[in-house]
Short mmCIF file of C-alpha atoms and ligand atoms in Angstrom, two decimals:
data_model
loop_
_atom_site.label_atom_id
_atom_site.label_comp_id
_atom_site.label_asym_id
_atom_site.label_seq_id
_atom_site.Cartn_x
_atom_site.Cartn_y
_atom_site.Cartn_z
CA UNK V 1 0.00 0.00 0.00
CA UNK V 2 1.20 3.48 -0.83
CA UNK V 3 -0.01 5.38 2.22
CA UNK V 4 2.50 7.57 3.99
CA UNK V 5 0.22 8.77 6.78
CA UNK V 6 -2.31 6.37 8.26
CA UNK V 7 -4.53 7.06 11.24
CA UNK V 8 -6.70 4.22 12.49
CA UNK V 9 -9.37 4.81 15.13
CA UNK V 10 -7.35 7.55 16.78
CA UNK V 11 -8.81 9.09 19.92
CA UNK V 12 -7.49 11.63 22.39
CA UNK V 13 -8.86 12.25 25.84
CA UNK V 14 -7.57 15.26 27.75
CA UNK V 15 -8.77 15.73 31.33
CA UNK V 16 -11.57 13.21 30.82
CA UNK V 17 -12.81 15.13 27.78
CA UNK V 18 -12.76 13.29 24.43
CA UNK V 19 -11.17 15.86 22.16
CA UNK V 20 -10.55 13.53 19.20
CA UNK V 21 -13.22 10.95 18.47
CA UNK V 22 -12.25 7.83 16.54
CA UNK V 23 -10.57 9.43 13.54
CA UNK V 24 -9.34 7.29 10.63
CA UNK V 25 -7.89 8.48 7.34
CA UNK V 26 -4.87 7.95 5.09
CA UNK V 27 -2.78 10.18 2.90
CA UNK V 28 -1.00 8.77 -0.16
CA UNK V 29 2.50 9.55 -1.32
CA UNK V 30 2.74 12.84 -3.21
CA UNK V 31 -0.70 13.94 -2.12
CA UNK V 32 -1.51 17.37 -0.71
CA UNK V 33 -4.11 16.77 1.97
CA UNK V 34 -6.07 19.64 3.52
CA UNK V 35 -7.19 19.25 7.09
CA UNK V 36 -10.10 21.61 7.38
CA UNK V 37 -12.34 22.70 10.22
CA UNK V 38 -13.49 25.55 12.41
CA UNK V 39 -11.42 26.78 15.35
CA UNK V 40 -11.41 24.34 18.24
CA UNK V 41 -12.36 21.39 16.01
CA UNK V 42 -9.21 19.44 16.90
CA UNK V 43 -6.84 20.05 13.97
CA UNK V 44 -3.84 21.02 16.07
CA UNK V 45 -4.46 18.14 18.48
CA UNK V 46 -4.36 15.63 15.60
CA UNK V 47 -1.24 17.25 14.19
CA UNK V 48 0.49 17.22 17.58
CA UNK V 49 -0.17 13.48 17.69
CA UNK V 50 1.20 13.04 14.15
CA UNK V 51 4.48 14.70 15.07
CA UNK V 52 4.68 12.87 18.38
CA UNK V 53 4.34 15.91 20.65
CA UNK V 54 1.46 14.14 22.39
CA UNK V 55 0.35 10.50 22.40
CA UNK V 56 -3.03 9.27 21.23
CA UNK V 57 -5.27 7.78 23.92
CA UNK V 58 -6.36 5.07 21.51
CA UNK V 59 -5.81 3.91 17.95
CA UNK V 60 -2.68 3.74 15.82
CA UNK V 61 -0.70 6.15 13.67
CA UNK V 62 1.62 4.85 10.99
CA UNK V 63 4.14 7.01 9.17
CA UNK V 64 5.54 5.39 5.99
CA UNK V 65 4.60 2.07 7.53
CA UNK V 66 6.31 2.73 10.89
CA UNK V 67 4.10 2.60 13.95
CA UNK V 68 4.56 5.88 15.80
CA UNK V 69 4.26 4.02 19.08
CA UNK V 70 6.82 1.27 18.52
CA UNK V 71 9.09 2.65 15.76
CA UNK V 72 9.08 6.27 16.83
CA UNK V 73 12.56 7.16 15.63
CA UNK V 74 12.14 5.82 12.08
CA UNK V 75 8.70 7.40 11.84
CA UNK V 76 9.87 10.83 13.02
CA UNK V 77 12.78 10.75 10.58
CA UNK V 78 10.25 10.84 7.75
CA UNK V 79 8.49 13.98 8.99
CA UNK V 80 9.24 17.67 8.71
CA UNK V 81 6.80 20.02 10.40
CA UNK V 82 5.96 23.56 11.33
CA UNK V 83 3.60 23.71 14.27
CA UNK V 84 2.39 27.22 14.90
CA UNK V 85 5.28 29.63 14.18
CA UNK V 86 8.65 28.43 12.90
CA UNK V 87 11.43 28.91 15.45
CA UNK V 88 13.65 31.62 13.99
CA UNK V 89 16.32 33.87 15.48
CA UNK V 90 15.94 37.31 13.99
CA UNK V 91 19.43 38.56 14.88
CA UNK V 92 20.94 35.68 12.89
CA UNK V 93 21.12 35.29 9.12
CA UNK V 94 18.91 32.83 7.29
CA UNK V 95 21.97 30.68 6.71
CA UNK V 96 22.93 30.64 10.40
CA UNK V 97 19.38 29.81 11.35
CA UNK V 98 19.42 26.73 9.13
CA UNK V 99 22.85 25.68 10.43
CA UNK V 100 21.77 26.23 14.04
CA UNK V 101 18.53 24.32 13.55
CA UNK V 102 20.41 21.36 12.09
CA UNK V 103 22.86 21.36 15.03
CA UNK V 104 20.01 21.53 17.54
CA UNK V 105 18.46 18.49 15.93
CA UNK V 106 21.77 16.60 15.86
CA UNK V 107 21.75 16.31 12.11
CA UNK V 108 24.97 17.04 10.30
CA UNK V 109 24.18 19.25 7.39
CA UNK V 110 26.46 20.26 4.53
CA UNK V 111 26.79 23.68 2.99
CA UNK V 112 25.54 22.13 -0.26
CA UNK V 113 22.37 20.85 1.38
CA UNK V 114 21.65 24.29 2.86
CA UNK V 115 22.08 25.91 -0.54
CA UNK V 116 19.99 23.22 -2.20
CA UNK V 117 17.05 23.63 0.16
CA UNK V 118 17.37 27.41 0.03
CA UNK V 119 16.90 27.25 -3.70
CA UNK V 120 13.87 24.96 -3.36
CA UNK V 121 12.10 27.60 -1.26
CA UNK V 122 13.64 30.44 -3.28
CA UNK V 123 15.47 32.17 -0.49
CA UNK V 124 19.11 31.74 -1.57
CA UNK V 125 19.59 35.42 -2.45
CA UNK V 126 18.65 36.54 1.08
CA UNK V 127 20.44 33.77 2.94
CA UNK V 128 23.20 36.04 4.29
CA UNK V 129 20.79 38.73 5.49
CA UNK V 130 19.58 38.86 9.06
CA UNK V 131 16.14 37.35 9.52
CA UNK V 132 14.83 40.59 11.07
CA UNK V 133 15.01 42.12 7.58
CA UNK V 134 12.83 39.32 6.14
CA UNK V 135 9.20 39.74 5.14
CA UNK V 136 6.66 37.41 6.69
CA UNK V 137 6.60 35.37 3.47
CA UNK V 138 10.39 34.99 3.53
CA UNK V 139 10.29 33.89 7.17
CA UNK V 140 7.66 31.36 6.24
CA UNK V 141 9.90 30.02 3.47
CA UNK V 142 12.88 29.86 5.81
CA UNK V 143 10.67 27.92 8.23
CA UNK V 144 9.84 25.55 5.37
CA UNK V 145 13.55 25.18 4.58
CA UNK V 146 14.16 24.22 8.24
CA UNK V 147 11.43 21.62 8.16
CA UNK V 148 12.80 20.21 4.89
CA UNK V 149 16.51 20.17 5.79
CA UNK V 150 16.65 16.50 6.74
CA UNK V 151 14.85 15.45 3.52
CA UNK V 152 11.61 14.22 5.05
CA UNK V 153 9.05 12.38 2.91
CA UNK V 154 6.21 14.13 4.70
CA UNK V 155 5.63 17.78 5.45
CA UNK V 156 3.08 18.73 8.10
CA UNK V 157 1.98 22.32 8.47
CA UNK V 158 -0.49 23.71 11.00
CA UNK V 159 -2.31 26.80 9.66
CA UNK V 160 0.73 27.86 7.61
CA UNK V 161 -0.87 30.79 5.81
CA UNK V 162 -1.94 32.59 8.99
CA UNK V 163 -0.69 36.15 8.77
CA UNK V 164 0.42 36.00 5.14
CA UNK V 165 -0.95 38.58 2.72
CA UNK V 166 -2.73 37.41 -0.47
CA UNK V 167 0.49 37.55 -2.44
CA UNK V 168 2.34 35.62 0.24
CA UNK V 169 -0.42 33.02 0.24
CA UNK V 170 -0.20 32.64 -3.53
CA UNK V 171 3.56 32.21 -3.37
CA UNK V 172 3.21 29.71 -0.57
CA UNK V 173 0.68 27.72 -2.57
CA UNK V 174 3.13 27.56 -5.45
CA UNK V 175 5.87 26.08 -3.22
CA UNK V 176 3.51 23.50 -1.79
CA UNK V 177 2.40 22.33 -5.24
CA UNK V 178 6.02 22.35 -6.38
CA UNK V 179 7.12 20.18 -3.44
CA UNK V 180 4.35 17.68 -4.09
CA UNK V 181 4.64 17.56 -7.88
CA UNK V 182 8.40 17.85 -8.39
CA UNK V 183 9.66 16.22 -5.21
CA UNK V 184 6.90 13.67 -4.58
CA UNK V 185 6.43 15.00 -1.09
CA UNK V 186 3.35 14.12 0.94
CA UNK V 187 1.90 17.23 2.54
CA UNK V 188 -0.73 17.67 5.22
CA UNK V 189 -1.89 21.22 5.82
CA UNK V 190 -4.45 22.35 8.33
CA UNK V 191 -6.42 25.48 7.67
CA UNK V 192 -9.70 27.22 8.09
CA UNK V 193 -9.06 29.17 4.88
CA UNK V 194 -11.34 27.29 2.53
CA UNK V 195 -10.49 29.06 -0.70
CA UNK V 196 -6.79 28.47 -0.04
CA UNK V 197 -7.25 24.78 0.50
CA UNK V 198 -9.36 24.47 -2.61
CA UNK V 199 -6.52 25.67 -4.82
CA UNK V 200 -3.70 23.87 -3.07
CA UNK V 201 -4.97 20.43 -2.09
CA UNK V 202 -5.78 17.18 -3.85
CA UNK V 203 -8.07 15.99 -1.10
CA UNK V 204 -9.58 17.35 2.09
CA UNK V 205 -10.85 15.99 5.37
CA UNK V 206 -13.27 18.09 7.38
CA UNK V 207 -13.14 17.81 11.16
CA UNK V 208 -15.74 19.18 13.54
CA UNK V 209 -16.02 18.68 17.31
CA UNK V 210 -13.20 16.14 17.11
CA UNK V 211 -14.95 13.99 14.52
CA UNK V 212 -13.96 13.52 10.89
CA UNK V 213 -17.22 14.31 9.15
CA UNK V 214 -16.12 14.22 5.50
CA UNK V 215 -13.34 13.13 3.15
CA UNK V 216 -13.53 14.71 -0.28
CA UNK V 217 -11.46 14.32 -3.42
CA UNK V 218 -11.03 17.75 -5.02
CA UNK V 219 -9.27 16.51 -8.15
CA UNK V 220 -12.03 14.15 -9.27
CA UNK V 221 -15.28 16.10 -9.36
CA UNK V 222 -16.81 13.53 -11.74
CA UNK V 223 -16.40 10.86 -9.08
CA UNK V 224 -19.09 12.62 -7.08
CA UNK V 225 -22.15 10.37 -7.06
CA UNK V 226 -24.63 13.04 -8.06
CA UNK V 227 -24.46 16.56 -9.31
CA UNK V 228 -27.03 19.33 -9.36
CA UNK V 229 -28.35 20.56 -12.68
CA UNK V 230 -30.95 23.17 -13.44
CA UNK V 231 -33.14 23.22 -16.53
CA UNK V 232 -35.55 25.78 -17.84
CA UNK V 233 -38.46 23.88 -19.35
CA UNK V 234 -42.00 24.47 -20.51
CA UNK V 235 -43.91 22.03 -18.29
CA UNK V 236 -42.50 21.54 -14.81
CA UNK V 237 -45.41 19.49 -13.53
CA UNK V 238 -45.22 16.86 -16.25
CA UNK V 239 -41.40 16.79 -16.16
CA UNK V 240 -41.45 16.26 -12.41
CA UNK V 241 -43.88 13.34 -12.76
CA UNK V 242 -41.69 11.73 -15.43
CA UNK V 243 -38.56 12.14 -13.32
CA UNK V 244 -40.27 10.86 -10.19
CA UNK V 245 -41.35 7.65 -11.92
CA UNK V 246 -37.67 7.11 -12.78
CA UNK V 247 -36.73 7.75 -9.15
CA UNK V 248 -34.68 10.83 -10.04
CA UNK V 249 -34.56 13.55 -7.37
CA UNK V 250 -35.91 16.88 -8.58
CA UNK V 251 -37.44 20.06 -7.26
CA UNK V 252 -38.96 23.23 -8.65
CA UNK V 253 -36.78 26.26 -8.01
CA UNK V 254 -38.60 28.83 -10.16
CA UNK V 255 -41.78 28.93 -12.23
CA UNK V 256 -40.00 27.33 -15.20
CA UNK V 257 -36.81 26.05 -13.64
CA UNK V 258 -36.35 22.57 -12.25
CA UNK V 259 -33.35 21.32 -10.30
CA UNK V 260 -32.19 17.73 -10.72
CA UNK V 261 -29.86 15.69 -8.60
CA UNK V 262 -28.41 13.28 -11.15
CA UNK V 263 -25.26 11.97 -12.75
CA UNK V 264 -24.14 13.76 -15.86
CA UNK V 265 -24.44 10.51 -17.85
CA UNK V 266 -28.19 10.54 -17.24
CA UNK V 267 -28.70 13.90 -18.88
CA UNK V 268 -29.03 12.82 -22.57
CA UNK V 269 -31.62 10.22 -21.62
CA UNK V 270 -33.60 12.78 -19.61
CA UNK V 271 -33.51 15.27 -22.46
CA UNK V 272 -34.80 12.61 -24.87
CA UNK V 273 -37.57 11.68 -22.45
CA UNK V 274 -38.68 15.30 -22.04
CA UNK V 275 -38.57 15.80 -25.82
CA UNK V 276 -40.65 12.69 -26.35
CA UNK V 277 -43.33 14.27 -24.15
CA UNK V 278 -43.13 17.56 -26.04
CA UNK V 279 -41.63 19.42 -23.11
CA UNK V 280 -39.48 22.27 -24.38
CA UNK V 281 -35.99 22.69 -22.95
CA UNK V 282 -34.69 26.27 -23.04
CA UNK V 283 -31.45 25.55 -21.26
CA UNK V 284 -29.73 23.03 -18.96
CA UNK V 285 -26.70 23.80 -16.81
CA UNK V 286 -24.77 22.32 -13.89
CA UNK V 287 -24.99 24.08 -10.54
CA UNK V 288 -21.45 24.41 -9.31
CA UNK V 289 -20.94 24.40 -5.58
CA UNK V 290 -17.84 26.19 -4.35
CA UNK V 291 -15.83 24.44 -1.69
CA UNK V 292 -17.06 27.06 0.74
CA UNK V 293 -20.70 26.22 0.01
CA UNK V 294 -19.88 22.54 0.25
CA UNK V 295 -18.05 23.08 3.56
CA UNK V 296 -20.95 24.92 5.15
CA UNK V 297 -23.58 22.55 3.84
CA UNK V 298 -21.53 19.63 5.20
CA UNK V 299 -21.09 21.33 8.59
CA UNK V 300 -24.75 22.24 8.89
CA UNK V 301 -25.81 18.74 7.83
CA UNK V 302 -23.66 17.22 10.58
CA UNK V 303 -25.04 19.74 13.14
CA UNK V 304 -28.42 18.20 12.49
CA UNK V 305 -27.18 14.63 13.16
N1 ADP R 401 -4.03 20.55 26.47
C1 ADP R 401 -5.37 20.73 26.39
N2 ADP R 401 -6.14 20.71 27.49
C2 ADP R 401 -7.47 20.87 27.41
N3 ADP R 401 -8.14 21.07 26.27
C3 ADP R 401 -7.44 21.11 25.14
C4 ADP R 401 -6.01 20.94 25.13
N4 ADP R 401 -5.59 21.02 23.85
C5 ADP R 401 -6.70 21.24 23.09
N5 ADP R 401 -7.79 21.30 23.86
C6 ADP R 401 -9.19 21.48 23.38
O1 ADP R 401 -9.38 20.61 22.31
C7 ADP R 401 -10.20 21.19 21.31
C8 ADP R 401 -9.50 21.16 20.00
O2 ADP R 401 -8.42 22.07 20.01
P1 ADP R 401 -7.41 22.25 18.80
O3 ADP R 401 -6.88 20.92 18.42
O4 ADP R 401 -6.43 23.28 19.16
O5 ADP R 401 -8.39 22.77 17.64
P2 ADP R 401 -8.05 23.51 16.26
O6 ADP R 401 -6.58 23.39 16.02
O7 ADP R 401 -8.89 22.81 15.25
O8 ADP R 401 -8.48 24.93 16.41
C9 ADP R 401 -10.52 22.60 21.79
O9 ADP R 401 -11.80 22.58 22.40
C10 ADP R 401 -9.44 22.86 22.81
O10 ADP R 401 -9.91 23.75 23.80
MG1 MG R 402 -5.16 24.86 15.66
#
């Protein structure tokens, strides 16, 4: 199996409160996975378990096949992470920060490796400058360079775009896609910034009140079971009867507009059927749901459970 992060029935109880409730999901190699949810949902708690800052109360976590409980060292070797803010010393240069970070973590690091990683995150020109002269985006990239120094297979970032301006966010997104596509890195990013996640991630998991309430593939919209379509037609009543007898979900949204919940493949057949009954079709179009709409409809649906 090609999973690099695997959580199975993970729970976390803190002071007799169940903060994480039976979470299971996997992330494949080279995938950018967005971990999405409102504040207090449990994102940071899950991430702290993934990077071994705290232990799960129950369940197992595997990193590249290594059980975090029994093969901790091998597992941690595979991970680079930024939890909250990267640790940077502003009176030191970017270069010294990277060197210092490597020493602190008992990894011997060559000058070549520092230059190599600096070029990956596009910071080599500023490497000799003191970090206090860096923009927030540059600090973020230096933080990424730190996390990547020991060549991890997995990068884990907790709310990494917090505080970045729109341009910084766009740049950041570019590096993340680059790392995944060119370097085959597996990346897990938590965020509450929906639009950001939509552009950056291959797949998302939505967490609410410590429960994983949805896993969604963003790169395969056609794999969705049903899609919404609207049609403007001449006879809603008859059309609705025809669709109902076929068991196809539909509702009237305007005097001449009907909304269908169907697979795209069904559309030609439906159009033929309506034509056969002399129902005129003025137009038919898919209703596209933004990730934000999807996110809120998922959250509100689970509120009702
Ligand atoms: N050490 C702790 N002690 C008590 N409660 C905690 C602790 N850490 C997190 N929590 C609680 O767990 C829930 C999830 O927190 P967190 O994982 O930080 O959420 P998120 O990162 O999604 O905003 C929150 O209700 C928070 O108050
Ligand atoms: Mg958090």
